[in-house]
Steps between C-alpha positions, in 0.01 A plus 500: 500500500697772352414826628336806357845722461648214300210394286478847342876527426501143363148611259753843407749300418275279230370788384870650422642199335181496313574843379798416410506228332285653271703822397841364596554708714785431808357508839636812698656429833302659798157261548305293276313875453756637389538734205694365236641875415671717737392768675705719324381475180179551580366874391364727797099451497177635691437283823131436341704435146694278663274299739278460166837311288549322839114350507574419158821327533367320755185393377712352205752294718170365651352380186819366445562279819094411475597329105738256671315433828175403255710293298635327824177474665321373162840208497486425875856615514697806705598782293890371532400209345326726194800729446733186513305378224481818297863551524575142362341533177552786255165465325311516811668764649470741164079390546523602925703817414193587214218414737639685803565795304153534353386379831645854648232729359202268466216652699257182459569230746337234288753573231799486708397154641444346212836636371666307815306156407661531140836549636444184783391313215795524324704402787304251520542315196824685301437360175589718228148499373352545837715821521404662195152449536487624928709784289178546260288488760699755686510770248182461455382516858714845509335645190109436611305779758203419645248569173738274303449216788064532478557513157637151496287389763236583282671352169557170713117417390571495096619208331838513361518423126595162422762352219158342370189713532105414524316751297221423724680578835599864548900598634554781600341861713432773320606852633154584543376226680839513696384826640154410599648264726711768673360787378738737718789382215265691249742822451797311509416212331692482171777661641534195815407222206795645264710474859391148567577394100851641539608323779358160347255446807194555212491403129227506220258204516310643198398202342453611074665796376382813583630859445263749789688445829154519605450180376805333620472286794775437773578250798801393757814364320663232661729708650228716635336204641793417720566916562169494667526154701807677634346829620183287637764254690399596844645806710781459669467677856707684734777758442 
């Protein structure tokens, strides 16, 4: 069994190549914690200034490591075998060095999950249009805070517009009946709908022309669909 001492230096190291292979930056001699800039180039700081870029820094490098080690866990696989695989394909490895950078200063654990199962499922299958759509889904993931997420939950319930609509069947959630659903997205609402329409997770489902936004009814795109099935996937646990 390997012992305590060397489990944590192996998880430091992860979480240093991680970093690194997402800014490109060399990895300084001196420990898999080590800083990648020298101590003398570093300006002269507060102890409490300093212990507070320190918690940072290393909060980071943890997010980092914890990208790979979901991705590994969610493929069955060690994290050598991950890295191996990011570093043999250039279009993976540009998606891993994306992920793990947004991955540094996302706060939501649901979101940073879900950001590792779009990564592992481009490893697993490395078509080119499996790629760009894990990419999709990625940026996606990245751009959405927890309103935006409820908001789609609740959006999951209207019925997409069709290429051939039934006048009798109605497509679509209006904004007001979107926030009688949830009604603590009331304040925010237009604001996380215009989010969710950017990042082509939501789309107009108005079926007839209308010009009063009030009027105008909305669901989950495709893409949103499958940007949702990722953040519900299942949490991955540990650290």
């Amino acid at each position: 069994m390997t012992s305590e001492p060397r489990r944590i230096a192996e998880k430091g190291a992860v979480d240093t190549i991680a970093a690194a292979i997402a800014t490109g930056a060399g990895i300084a001699v001196g420990g898999p914690v080590g800083g990648v800039m020298g101590a003398s180039s570093a300006p002269v700081l507060s102890s409490a200034a300093g212990m507070l870029i320190e918690h940072v820094r290393q909060r980071r490098l943890h997010r980092s490591g914890e990208v790979l080690r979901n991705v590994a866990r969610t493929l069955g696989v060690n994290e050598d075998a991950v890295v191996d695989r990011l570093i043999s394909d250039d279009g993976i490895l540009e998606l891993a060095s994306r992920v793990i950078l947004a991955a540094q200063d996302i706060s939501l654990e649901q979101k940073r999950n879900a950001l590792a199962r779009a990564l592992a499922a481009a490893i697993t299958d490395d078509s080119p249009a499996t790629l760009d759509i894990c990419g999709l889904i990625a940026k996606a993931i990245t751009g959405l805070d927890a309103p935006h997420i409820r908001m789609m939950a609740v959006l999951e319930e209207a019925t997409p517009l069709p290429d051939r609509p039934d006048d009798a069947i109605k497509y679509g959630m209006r904004l007001s009946d979107i926030v009688q659903k949830d009604p603590g997205l009331t304040d925010g609402a237009y604001a996380i709908l215009r989010q969710l329409i950017y990042l082509g997770v939501a789309e107009d489902a108005t079926n007839g022309m209308t010009f009063l936004d009030s009027s105008r009814g909305y669901a989950l795109s495709g893409l949103g669909r499958k940007v949702l099935e990722t953040l519900r996937d299942g949490p991955n646990t540990g650290t």
